[in-house]
Amino acid sequence: MSALLAAIGLGDTGATGTWVAVDGRFRVGALTGSWSKEAAGYVGEGAREEARRARIATLRGELDALADSTAHREAERAAVAARRRTLDAELAAVPDDAPLRHAHAVAAAAADAAHRARTRQEERAAERTEAAHREAEAATVLAETADAVNLPADRPARAAVRQALADHTAALAALWPALRDRAEARRAVAEERAEAGRTGERLAEHDRRLAEAARLAAADERHTTLRSTVGSAVAELERRLAETADALGACERDQKQRREEYSAAPDAPRAVSSSWTRTSARRRPHAPRPSPRSSGSRPPAC
């Protein structure tokens, strides 16, 4: 025990050991802290007994204070209960105010209803004034319009005019079928006229076709007469003309082929040109002219 107590230092020595300061600070290795108490206490049986007696005395004082406080609260509670009983008695003796409240509610409702009625009355009065103003303006406009269109302005005369208009409308409605029939008749007449025009055009076309047919029949008859008159000479001439046309076509094809050969052989233009010239010069004098009057000539050759 002596060695243990000797290892505990007094005050902060700056070392990392164990020490205790008089102000309550302490250190145990890396653990540091501070603690204090109001009175010093010592370890031992006598000190513990003394502390127990002091604590008992303190608790007895606290119990006495609590008893005095409880008695005081009981007295206050009794006083409040007495005042409450007195208040209940006074409230029981006060008359009922329900009729008065009801009367006040009825009076307030009547005042509110009267206020709403006055408001509606004022609104209706304003509307009546506005309606009277509009009526006056409408009467003025009616009088001006009646004067402009030459109609009466009073109500009975306007009713008579309205009845006359209704009668006129009924009369027009009665005339409507006749107007519809007239329109249909006009449309039918127009259609008939159009059909007659188309028929006339068809007749003119028919006459024109008849005239054309007569002309063609006359030409056909004339051609038949000419063919029977000319006979074999015309047939021979037509044959020679056909052969001449075939020969001319062959010549054109041959000429086209020679030109293509000339275009395909650019290295020998002179030979081809001279050959083409000689061929053309050789063939040109032998091309006879077709004569419609000679019957023994042949078609030209290329």
PDB file of C-alpha atoms in Angstrom:
ATOM      1  CA  MET A   1       0.000   0.000   0.000  1.00  0.00           C
ATOM      2  CA  SER A   2       2.823   2.383   0.832  1.00  0.00           C
ATOM      3  CA  ALA A   3       4.483   1.656  -2.529  1.00  0.00           C
ATOM      4  CA  LEU A   4       1.178   2.194  -4.305  1.00  0.00           C
ATOM      5  CA  LEU A   5       0.547   5.526  -2.583  1.00  0.00           C
ATOM      6  CA  ALA A   6       4.172   6.561  -3.128  1.00  0.00           C
ATOM      7  CA  ALA A   7       3.685   6.019  -6.922  1.00  0.00           C
ATOM      8  CA  ILE A   8       0.935   8.716  -6.971  1.00  0.00           C
ATOM      9  CA  GLY A   9       2.361  12.218  -7.395  1.00  0.00           C
ATOM     10  CA  LEU A  10       0.893  15.488  -6.099  1.00  0.00           C
ATOM     11  CA  GLY A  11       0.246  18.182  -8.707  1.00  0.00           C
ATOM     12  CA  ASP A  12       0.843  18.308 -12.430  1.00  0.00           C
ATOM     13  CA  THR A  13       4.497  17.360 -12.836  1.00  0.00           C
ATOM     14  CA  GLY A  14       4.345  17.104 -16.657  1.00  0.00           C
ATOM     15  CA  ALA A  15       5.203  13.394 -16.522  1.00  0.00           C
ATOM     16  CA  THR A  16       3.054  10.638 -18.010  1.00  0.00           C
ATOM     17  CA  GLY A  17       2.698   8.786 -14.734  1.00  0.00           C
ATOM     18  CA  THR A  18      -0.056   9.023 -12.123  1.00  0.00           C
ATOM     19  CA  TRP A  19      -0.696  12.235 -10.175  1.00  0.00           C
ATOM     20  CA  VAL A  20      -3.492  14.134  -8.396  1.00  0.00           C
ATOM     21  CA  ALA A  21      -3.784  17.919  -8.010  1.00  0.00           C
ATOM     22  CA  VAL A  22      -5.460  19.806  -5.147  1.00  0.00           C
ATOM     23  CA  ASP A  23      -7.937  21.437  -7.550  1.00  0.00           C
ATOM     24  CA  GLY A  24      -9.408  18.048  -8.525  1.00  0.00           C
ATOM     25  CA  ARG A  25      -7.428  17.370 -11.696  1.00  0.00           C
ATOM     26  CA  PHE A  26      -5.796  13.946 -12.061  1.00  0.00           C
ATOM     27  CA  ARG A  27      -3.861  11.769 -14.531  1.00  0.00           C
ATOM     28  CA  VAL A  28      -3.547   7.990 -14.782  1.00  0.00           C
ATOM     29  CA  GLY A  29      -1.286   7.169 -17.724  1.00  0.00           C
ATOM     30  CA  ALA A  30      -2.974   8.510 -20.852  1.00  0.00           C
ATOM     31  CA  LEU A  31      -6.250   9.158 -18.974  1.00  0.00           C
ATOM     32  CA  THR A  32      -6.787  12.692 -17.623  1.00  0.00           C
ATOM     33  CA  GLY A  33      -9.764  14.338 -15.942  1.00  0.00           C
ATOM     34  CA  SER A  34     -11.088  16.556 -13.137  1.00  0.00           C
ATOM     35  CA  TRP A  35     -13.591  16.025 -10.244  1.00  0.00           C
ATOM     36  CA  SER A  36     -14.480  17.789  -7.017  1.00  0.00           C
ATOM     37  CA  LYS A  37     -16.973  17.699  -4.105  1.00  0.00           C
ATOM     38  CA  GLU A  38     -18.307  20.247  -1.612  1.00  0.00           C
ATOM     39  CA  ALA A  39     -16.899  18.623   1.522  1.00  0.00           C
ATOM     40  CA  ALA A  40     -14.051  16.292   2.075  1.00  0.00           C
ATOM     41  CA  GLY A  41     -14.786  12.688   2.945  1.00  0.00           C
ATOM     42  CA  TYR A  42     -12.574  10.043   4.442  1.00  0.00           C
ATOM     43  CA  VAL A  43     -12.647   6.312   4.089  1.00  0.00           C
ATOM     44  CA  GLY A  44     -13.501   4.553   7.327  1.00  0.00           C
ATOM     45  CA  GLU A  45     -16.289   3.239   9.566  1.00  0.00           C
ATOM     46  CA  GLY A  46     -16.586   6.413  11.664  1.00  0.00           C
ATOM     47  CA  ALA A  47     -16.666   8.627   8.581  1.00  0.00           C
ATOM     48  CA  ARG A  48     -19.339   6.467   7.012  1.00  0.00           C
ATOM     49  CA  GLU A  49     -21.452   6.539  10.176  1.00  0.00           C
ATOM     50  CA  GLU A  50     -21.120  10.297  10.413  1.00  0.00           C
ATOM     51  CA  ALA A  51     -22.098  10.673   6.786  1.00  0.00           C
ATOM     52  CA  ARG A  52     -25.118   8.401   7.310  1.00  0.00           C
ATOM     53  CA  ARG A  53     -26.335  10.431  10.293  1.00  0.00           C
ATOM     54  CA  ALA A  54     -25.917  13.658   8.359  1.00  0.00           C
ATOM     55  CA  ARG A  55     -27.876  12.222   5.458  1.00  0.00           C
ATOM     56  CA  ILE A  56     -30.658  11.029   7.808  1.00  0.00           C
ATOM     57  CA  ALA A  57     -30.932  14.507   9.338  1.00  0.00           C
ATOM     58  CA  THR A  58     -31.097  16.056   5.926  1.00  0.00           C
ATOM     59  CA  LEU A  59     -33.821  13.635   4.788  1.00  0.00           C
ATOM     60  CA  ARG A  60     -35.842  14.330   7.983  1.00  0.00           C
ATOM     61  CA  GLY A  61     -35.689  18.051   7.264  1.00  0.00           C
ATOM     62  CA  GLU A  62     -36.829  17.447   3.728  1.00  0.00           C
ATOM     63  CA  LEU A  63     -39.713  15.230   4.967  1.00  0.00           C
ATOM     64  CA  ASP A  64     -40.847  17.944   7.420  1.00  0.00           C
ATOM     65  CA  ALA A  65     -40.783  20.513   4.609  1.00  0.00           C
ATOM     66  CA  LEU A  66     -42.827  18.188   2.383  1.00  0.00           C
ATOM     67  CA  ALA A  67     -45.361  17.622   5.191  1.00  0.00           C
ATOM     68  CA  ASP A  68     -45.762  21.380   5.707  1.00  0.00           C
ATOM     69  CA  SER A  69     -46.185  21.858   1.919  1.00  0.00           C
ATOM     70  CA  THR A  70     -48.763  19.058   1.771  1.00  0.00           C
ATOM     71  CA  ALA A  71     -50.759  20.580   4.619  1.00  0.00           C
ATOM     72  CA  HIS A  72     -50.660  23.956   2.913  1.00  0.00           C
ATOM     73  CA  ARG A  73     -51.873  22.409  -0.376  1.00  0.00           C
ATOM     74  CA  GLU A  74     -54.690  20.606   1.467  1.00  0.00           C
ATOM     75  CA  ALA A  75     -55.815  23.878   3.019  1.00  0.00           C
ATOM     76  CA  GLU A  76     -55.759  25.578  -0.399  1.00  0.00           C
ATOM     77  CA  ARG A  77     -57.737  22.652  -1.916  1.00  0.00           C
ATOM     78  CA  ALA A  78     -60.374  22.919   0.832  1.00  0.00           C
ATOM     79  CA  ALA A  79     -60.646  26.670   0.209  1.00  0.00           C
ATOM     80  CA  VAL A  80     -61.048  26.132  -3.553  1.00  0.00           C
ATOM     81  CA  ALA A  81     -63.707  23.457  -2.971  1.00  0.00           C
ATOM     82  CA  ALA A  82     -65.629  25.848  -0.700  1.00  0.00           C
ATOM     83  CA  ARG A  83     -65.439  28.621  -3.308  1.00  0.00           C
ATOM     84  CA  ARG A  84     -66.591  26.198  -5.971  1.00  0.00           C
ATOM     85  CA  ARG A  85     -69.624  25.201  -3.908  1.00  0.00           C
ATOM     86  CA  THR A  86     -70.445  28.862  -3.351  1.00  0.00           C
ATOM     87  CA  LEU A  87     -70.121  29.554  -7.116  1.00  0.00           C
ATOM     88  CA  ASP A  88     -72.379  26.604  -7.946  1.00  0.00           C
ATOM     89  CA  ALA A  89     -74.984  27.894  -5.552  1.00  0.00           C
ATOM     90  CA  GLU A  90     -74.805  31.365  -7.058  1.00  0.00           C
ATOM     91  CA  LEU A  91     -75.055  29.975 -10.597  1.00  0.00           C
ATOM     92  CA  ALA A  92     -78.053  27.875  -9.579  1.00  0.00           C
ATOM     93  CA  ALA A  93     -79.712  31.011  -8.193  1.00  0.00           C
ATOM     94  CA  VAL A  94     -79.156  33.007 -11.439  1.00  0.00           C
ATOM     95  CA  PRO A  95     -82.245  32.926 -13.781  1.00  0.00           C
ATOM     96  CA  ASP A  96     -82.033  31.153 -17.199  1.00  0.00           C
ATOM     97  CA  ASP A  97     -80.890  33.391 -20.115  1.00  0.00           C
ATOM     98  CA  ALA A  98     -82.066  31.057 -22.915  1.00  0.00           C
ATOM     99  CA  PRO A  99     -85.208  33.158 -23.719  1.00  0.00           C
ATOM    100  CA  LEU A 100     -83.092  36.311 -23.793  1.00  0.00           C
ATOM    101  CA  ARG A 101     -80.563  34.692 -26.122  1.00  0.00           C
ATOM    102  CA  HIS A 102     -83.400  33.421 -28.314  1.00  0.00           C
ATOM    103  CA  ALA A 103     -84.926  36.900 -28.400  1.00  0.00           C
ATOM    104  CA  HIS A 104     -81.562  38.391 -29.313  1.00  0.00           C
ATOM    105  CA  ALA A 105     -81.140  35.778 -32.110  1.00  0.00           C
ATOM    106  CA  VAL A 106     -84.660  36.505 -33.437  1.00  0.00           C
ATOM    107  CA  ALA A 107     -84.016  40.256 -33.355  1.00  0.00           C
ATOM    108  CA  ALA A 108     -80.688  39.845 -35.171  1.00  0.00           C
ATOM    109  CA  ALA A 109     -82.330  37.598 -37.818  1.00  0.00           C
ATOM    110  CA  ALA A 110     -85.155  40.125 -38.287  1.00  0.00           C
ATOM    111  CA  ALA A 111     -82.642  42.973 -38.630  1.00  0.00           C
ATOM    112  CA  ASP A 112     -80.658  40.961 -41.180  1.00  0.00           C
ATOM    113  CA  ALA A 113     -83.825  40.103 -43.135  1.00  0.00           C
ATOM    114  CA  ALA A 114     -84.882  43.764 -43.100  1.00  0.00           C
ATOM    115  CA  HIS A 115     -81.440  44.796 -44.330  1.00  0.00           C
ATOM    116  CA  ARG A 116     -81.580  42.245 -47.170  1.00  0.00           C
ATOM    117  CA  ALA A 117     -85.128  43.369 -48.046  1.00  0.00           C
ATOM    118  CA  ARG A 118     -83.998  47.018 -48.183  1.00  0.00           C
ATOM    119  CA  THR A 119     -81.037  46.000 -50.358  1.00  0.00           C
ATOM    120  CA  ARG A 120     -83.292  44.068 -52.749  1.00  0.00           C
ATOM    121  CA  GLN A 121     -85.754  46.969 -52.800  1.00  0.00           C
ATOM    122  CA  GLU A 122     -82.980  49.398 -53.713  1.00  0.00           C
ATOM    123  CA  GLU A 123     -81.725  47.023 -56.406  1.00  0.00           C
ATOM    124  CA  ARG A 124     -85.221  46.588 -57.841  1.00  0.00           C
ATOM    125  CA  ALA A 125     -85.750  50.351 -57.782  1.00  0.00           C
ATOM    126  CA  ALA A 126     -82.483  50.868 -59.683  1.00  0.00           C
ATOM    127  CA  GLU A 127     -83.504  48.159 -62.158  1.00  0.00           C
ATOM    128  CA  ARG A 128     -86.932  49.784 -62.580  1.00  0.00           C
ATOM    129  CA  THR A 129     -85.334  53.145 -63.226  1.00  0.00           C
ATOM    130  CA  GLU A 130     -82.976  51.591 -65.760  1.00  0.00           C
ATOM    131  CA  ALA A 131     -85.886  49.741 -67.407  1.00  0.00           C
ATOM    132  CA  ALA A 132     -87.880  52.954 -67.619  1.00  0.00           C
ATOM    133  CA  HIS A 133     -84.901  54.681 -69.194  1.00  0.00           C
ATOM    134  CA  ARG A 134     -84.496  51.849 -71.730  1.00  0.00           C
ATOM    135  CA  GLU A 135     -88.242  51.916 -72.423  1.00  0.00           C
ATOM    136  CA  ALA A 136     -88.072  55.638 -73.165  1.00  0.00           C
ATOM    137  CA  GLU A 137     -85.123  55.111 -75.464  1.00  0.00           C
ATOM    138  CA  ALA A 138     -86.895  52.194 -77.191  1.00  0.00           C
ATOM    139  CA  ALA A 139     -90.010  54.313 -77.662  1.00  0.00           C
ATOM    140  CA  THR A 140     -87.919  57.092 -79.203  1.00  0.00           C
ATOM    141  CA  VAL A 141     -86.145  54.643 -81.519  1.00  0.00           C
ATOM    142  CA  LEU A 142     -89.495  53.037 -82.411  1.00  0.00           C
ATOM    143  CA  ALA A 143     -91.016  56.388 -83.290  1.00  0.00           C
ATOM    144  CA  GLU A 144     -88.004  57.374 -85.412  1.00  0.00           C
ATOM    145  CA  THR A 145     -87.928  53.989 -87.186  1.00  0.00           C
ATOM    146  CA  ALA A 146     -91.691  54.048 -87.828  1.00  0.00           C
ATOM    147  CA  ASP A 147     -91.396  57.553 -89.228  1.00  0.00           C
ATOM    148  CA  ALA A 148     -88.452  56.481 -91.419  1.00  0.00           C
ATOM    149  CA  VAL A 149     -90.235  53.407 -92.867  1.00  0.00           C
ATOM    150  CA  ASN A 150     -93.654  55.142 -93.035  1.00  0.00           C
ATOM    151  CA  LEU A 151     -95.335  52.832 -90.521  1.00  0.00           C
ATOM    152  CA  PRO A 152     -97.604  53.634 -87.575  1.00  0.00           C
ATOM    153  CA  ALA A 153     -95.985  53.940 -84.149  1.00  0.00           C
ATOM    154  CA  ASP A 154     -98.948  52.895 -81.952  1.00  0.00           C
ATOM    155  CA  ARG A 155     -99.437  49.285 -80.917  1.00  0.00           C
ATOM    156  CA  PRO A 156    -102.862  48.543 -82.525  1.00  0.00           C
ATOM    157  CA  ALA A 157    -101.718  49.866 -85.895  1.00  0.00           C
ATOM    158  CA  ARG A 158     -98.525  47.806 -85.677  1.00  0.00           C
ATOM    159  CA  ALA A 159    -100.636  44.726 -84.871  1.00  0.00           C
ATOM    160  CA  ALA A 160    -102.721  45.392 -87.991  1.00  0.00           C
ATOM    161  CA  VAL A 161     -99.551  45.719 -90.078  1.00  0.00           C
ATOM    162  CA  ARG A 162     -98.202  42.489 -88.571  1.00  0.00           C
ATOM    163  CA  GLN A 163    -101.456  40.694 -89.453  1.00  0.00           C
ATOM    164  CA  ALA A 164    -101.252  42.039 -92.995  1.00  0.00           C
ATOM    165  CA  LEU A 165     -97.687  40.740 -93.290  1.00  0.00           C
ATOM    166  CA  ALA A 166     -98.821  37.326 -92.024  1.00  0.00           C
ATOM    167  CA  ASP A 167    -101.609  37.270 -94.639  1.00  0.00           C
ATOM    168  CA  HIS A 168     -99.110  38.257 -97.321  1.00  0.00           C
ATOM    169  CA  THR A 169     -96.779  35.452 -96.204  1.00  0.00           C
ATOM    170  CA  ALA A 170     -99.649  32.965 -96.371  1.00  0.00           C
ATOM    171  CA  ALA A 171    -100.523  34.178 -99.892  1.00  0.00           C
ATOM    172  CA  LEU A 172     -96.912  33.787-100.993  1.00  0.00           C
ATOM    173  CA  ALA A 173     -96.859  30.307 -99.506  1.00  0.00           C
ATOM    174  CA  ALA A 174     -99.970  29.473-101.515  1.00  0.00           C
ATOM    175  CA  LEU A 175     -98.280  30.755-104.682  1.00  0.00           C
ATOM    176  CA  TRP A 176     -95.104  28.751-104.053  1.00  0.00           C
ATOM    177  CA  PRO A 177     -96.330  25.494-105.714  1.00  0.00           C
ATOM    178  CA  ALA A 178     -97.284  27.462-108.848  1.00  0.00           C
ATOM    179  CA  LEU A 179     -93.855  29.096-108.906  1.00  0.00           C
ATOM    180  CA  ARG A 180     -92.222  25.678-108.472  1.00  0.00           C
ATOM    181  CA  ASP A 181     -94.305  24.254-111.338  1.00  0.00           C
ATOM    182  CA  ARG A 182     -93.378  27.251-113.511  1.00  0.00           C
ATOM    183  CA  ALA A 183     -89.681  26.762-112.747  1.00  0.00           C
ATOM    184  CA  GLU A 184     -89.940  23.052-113.557  1.00  0.00           C
ATOM    185  CA  ALA A 185     -91.770  23.880-116.815  1.00  0.00           C
ATOM    186  CA  ARG A 186     -89.032  26.372-117.766  1.00  0.00           C
ATOM    187  CA  ARG A 187     -86.379  23.801-116.994  1.00  0.00           C
ATOM    188  CA  ALA A 188     -88.222  21.192-119.096  1.00  0.00           C
ATOM    189  CA  VAL A 189     -88.541  23.684-121.990  1.00  0.00           C
ATOM    190  CA  ALA A 190     -84.835  24.462-121.755  1.00  0.00           C
ATOM    191  CA  GLU A 191     -84.008  20.767-121.778  1.00  0.00           C
ATOM    192  CA  GLU A 192     -86.295  20.208-124.788  1.00  0.00           C
ATOM    193  CA  ARG A 193     -84.634  23.096-126.625  1.00  0.00           C
ATOM    194  CA  ALA A 194     -81.190  21.719-125.830  1.00  0.00           C
ATOM    195  CA  GLU A 195     -82.265  18.272-127.011  1.00  0.00           C
ATOM    196  CA  ALA A 196     -83.683  19.821-130.198  1.00  0.00           C
ATOM    197  CA  GLY A 197     -80.370  21.640-130.765  1.00  0.00           C
ATOM    198  CA  ARG A 198     -78.438  18.406-130.282  1.00  0.00           C
ATOM    199  CA  THR A 199     -80.842  16.636-132.653  1.00  0.00           C
ATOM    200  CA  GLY A 200     -80.305  19.342-135.282  1.00  0.00           C
ATOM    201  CA  GLU A 201     -76.549  18.994-134.882  1.00  0.00           C
ATOM    202  CA  ARG A 202     -76.831  15.207-135.306  1.00  0.00           C
ATOM    203  CA  LEU A 203     -78.987  15.708-138.399  1.00  0.00           C
ATOM    204  CA  ALA A 204     -76.447  18.145-139.863  1.00  0.00           C
ATOM    205  CA  GLU A 205     -73.660  15.683-139.132  1.00  0.00           C
ATOM    206  CA  HIS A 206     -75.689  12.912-140.757  1.00  0.00           C
ATOM    207  CA  ASP A 207     -76.277  15.067-143.838  1.00  0.00           C
ATOM    208  CA  ARG A 208     -72.577  15.890-143.995  1.00  0.00           C
ATOM    209  CA  ARG A 209     -71.699  12.196-143.747  1.00  0.00           C
ATOM    210  CA  LEU A 210     -74.246  11.356-146.460  1.00  0.00           C
ATOM    211  CA  ALA A 211     -72.693  14.007-148.715  1.00  0.00           C
ATOM    212  CA  GLU A 212     -69.186  12.685-147.964  1.00  0.00           C
ATOM    213  CA  ALA A 213     -70.345   9.122-148.648  1.00  0.00           C
ATOM    214  CA  ALA A 214     -71.884  10.221-151.933  1.00  0.00           C
ATOM    215  CA  ARG A 215     -68.655  12.020-152.887  1.00  0.00           C
ATOM    216  CA  LEU A 216     -66.560   8.965-151.994  1.00  0.00           C
ATOM    217  CA  ALA A 217     -68.929   6.710-153.961  1.00  0.00           C
ATOM    218  CA  ALA A 218     -68.597   9.007-156.962  1.00  0.00           C
ATOM    219  CA  ALA A 219     -64.788   9.042-156.623  1.00  0.00           C
ATOM    220  CA  ASP A 220     -64.718   5.267-156.261  1.00  0.00           C
ATOM    221  CA  GLU A 221     -66.866   4.898-159.323  1.00  0.00           C
ATOM    222  CA  ARG A 222     -64.607   7.264-161.241  1.00  0.00           C
ATOM    223  CA  HIS A 223     -61.504   5.385-160.069  1.00  0.00           C
ATOM    224  CA  THR A 224     -63.062   2.102-161.137  1.00  0.00           C
ATOM    225  CA  THR A 225     -63.872   3.624-164.526  1.00  0.00           C
ATOM    226  CA  LEU A 226     -60.292   4.935-164.901  1.00  0.00           C
ATOM    227  CA  ARG A 227     -58.800   1.603-163.917  1.00  0.00           C
ATOM    228  CA  SER A 228     -60.970  -0.196-166.443  1.00  0.00           C
ATOM    229  CA  THR A 229     -60.026   2.393-169.097  1.00  0.00           C
ATOM    230  CA  VAL A 230     -56.238   2.553-168.512  1.00  0.00           C
ATOM    231  CA  GLY A 231     -55.903  -1.180-167.832  1.00  0.00           C
ATOM    232  CA  SER A 232     -52.522  -2.846-167.873  1.00  0.00           C
ATOM    233  CA  ALA A 233     -50.500   0.345-168.522  1.00  0.00           C
ATOM    234  CA  VAL A 234     -51.334   1.768-165.105  1.00  0.00           C
ATOM    235  CA  ALA A 235     -50.590  -1.555-163.398  1.00  0.00           C
ATOM    236  CA  GLU A 236     -47.190  -1.739-165.143  1.00  0.00           C
ATOM    237  CA  LEU A 237     -46.427   1.841-164.149  1.00  0.00           C
ATOM    238  CA  GLU A 238     -47.283   1.142-160.525  1.00  0.00           C
ATOM    239  CA  ARG A 239     -45.060  -1.959-160.557  1.00  0.00           C
ATOM    240  CA  ARG A 240     -42.123   0.006-162.003  1.00  0.00           C
ATOM    241  CA  LEU A 241     -42.607   2.759-159.436  1.00  0.00           C
ATOM    242  CA  ALA A 242     -42.482   0.155-156.635  1.00  0.00           C
ATOM    243  CA  GLU A 243     -39.314  -1.366-158.078  1.00  0.00           C
ATOM    244  CA  THR A 244     -37.736   2.081-158.407  1.00  0.00           C
ATOM    245  CA  ALA A 245     -38.528   2.803-154.737  1.00  0.00           C
ATOM    246  CA  ASP A 246     -36.938  -0.526-153.751  1.00  0.00           C
ATOM    247  CA  ALA A 247     -33.829   0.250-155.826  1.00  0.00           C
ATOM    248  CA  LEU A 248     -33.503   3.705-154.282  1.00  0.00           C
ATOM    249  CA  GLY A 249     -33.724   2.144-150.809  1.00  0.00           C
ATOM    250  CA  ALA A 250     -30.985  -0.365-151.697  1.00  0.00           C
ATOM    251  CA  CYS A 251     -28.794   2.477-153.021  1.00  0.00           C
ATOM    252  CA  GLU A 252     -29.229   4.476-149.816  1.00  0.00           C
ATOM    253  CA  ARG A 253     -28.323   1.434-147.728  1.00  0.00           C
ATOM    254  CA  ASP A 254     -25.240   0.775-149.878  1.00  0.00           C
ATOM    255  CA  GLN A 255     -24.188   4.426-149.585  1.00  0.00           C
ATOM    256  CA  LYS A 256     -24.623   4.345-145.839  1.00  0.00           C
ATOM    257  CA  GLN A 257     -22.514   1.163-145.589  1.00  0.00           C
ATOM    258  CA  ARG A 258     -19.725   2.734-147.698  1.00  0.00           C
ATOM    259  CA  ARG A 259     -19.714   5.799-145.490  1.00  0.00           C
ATOM    260  CA  GLU A 260     -19.439   3.623-142.387  1.00  0.00           C
ATOM    261  CA  GLU A 261     -16.497   1.760-143.989  1.00  0.00           C
ATOM    262  CA  TYR A 262     -14.896   5.101-144.806  1.00  0.00           C
ATOM    263  CA  SER A 263     -15.295   6.260-141.219  1.00  0.00           C
ATOM    264  CA  ALA A 264     -13.875   2.965-139.889  1.00  0.00           C
ATOM    265  CA  ALA A 265     -10.701   3.223-142.114  1.00  0.00           C
ATOM    266  CA  PRO A 266      -9.097   6.648-141.359  1.00  0.00           C
ATOM    267  CA  ASP A 267      -5.617   5.572-142.622  1.00  0.00           C
ATOM    268  CA  ALA A 268      -6.747   5.215-146.269  1.00  0.00           C
ATOM    269  CA  PRO A 269      -9.108   8.116-146.948  1.00  0.00           C
ATOM    270  CA  ARG A 270      -7.783   8.835-150.392  1.00  0.00           C
ATOM    271  CA  ALA A 271      -8.183   5.252-151.718  1.00  0.00           C
ATOM    272  CA  VAL A 272     -11.658   4.902-150.347  1.00  0.00           C
ATOM    273  CA  SER A 273     -12.603   8.352-151.624  1.00  0.00           C
ATOM    274  CA  SER A 274     -11.312   7.642-155.095  1.00  0.00           C
ATOM    275  CA  SER A 275     -12.939   4.195-155.058  1.00  0.00           C
ATOM    276  CA  TRP A 276     -16.205   5.754-153.913  1.00  0.00           C
ATOM    277  CA  THR A 277     -15.891   8.433-156.605  1.00  0.00           C
ATOM    278  CA  ARG A 278     -15.199   5.908-159.338  1.00  0.00           C
ATOM    279  CA  THR A 279     -18.024   3.685-158.167  1.00  0.00           C
ATOM    280  CA  SER A 280     -20.429   6.575-158.064  1.00  0.00           C
ATOM    281  CA  ALA A 281     -19.238   7.880-161.479  1.00  0.00           C
ATOM    282  CA  ARG A 282     -19.524   4.428-162.934  1.00  0.00           C
ATOM    283  CA  ARG A 283     -23.015   3.838-161.599  1.00  0.00           C
ATOM    284  CA  ARG A 284     -24.524   7.294-162.080  1.00  0.00           C
ATOM    285  CA  PRO A 285     -24.641   7.299-165.948  1.00  0.00           C
ATOM    286  CA  HIS A 286     -26.445   3.948-165.994  1.00  0.00           C
ATOM    287  CA  ALA A 287     -29.387   5.132-163.837  1.00  0.00           C
ATOM    288  CA  PRO A 288     -32.286   5.488-166.264  1.00  0.00           C
ATOM    289  CA  ARG A 289     -35.199   7.834-165.626  1.00  0.00           C
ATOM    290  CA  PRO A 290     -38.516   6.250-165.056  1.00  0.00           C
ATOM    291  CA  SER A 291     -41.001   7.206-167.719  1.00  0.00           C
ATOM    292  CA  PRO A 292     -44.663   6.659-167.107  1.00  0.00           C
ATOM    293  CA  ARG A 293     -45.255   6.267-170.817  1.00  0.00           C
ATOM    294  CA  SER A 294     -42.533   3.640-171.634  1.00  0.00           C
ATOM    295  CA  SER A 295     -43.562   0.118-170.863  1.00  0.00           C
ATOM    296  CA  GLY A 296     -40.189  -1.693-171.516  1.00  0.00           C
ATOM    297  CA  SER A 297     -37.766   0.311-169.278  1.00  0.00           C
ATOM    298  CA  ARG A 298     -36.344  -1.125-166.026  1.00  0.00           C
ATOM    299  CA  PRO A 299     -35.911   0.537-162.597  1.00  0.00           C
ATOM    300  CA  PRO A 300     -32.537   2.206-161.960  1.00  0.00           C
ATOM    301  CA  ALA A 301     -29.743   0.251-160.305  1.00  0.00           C
ATOM    302  CA  CYS A 302     -27.205   1.608-157.810  1.00  0.00           C
TER     303      CYS A 302
END
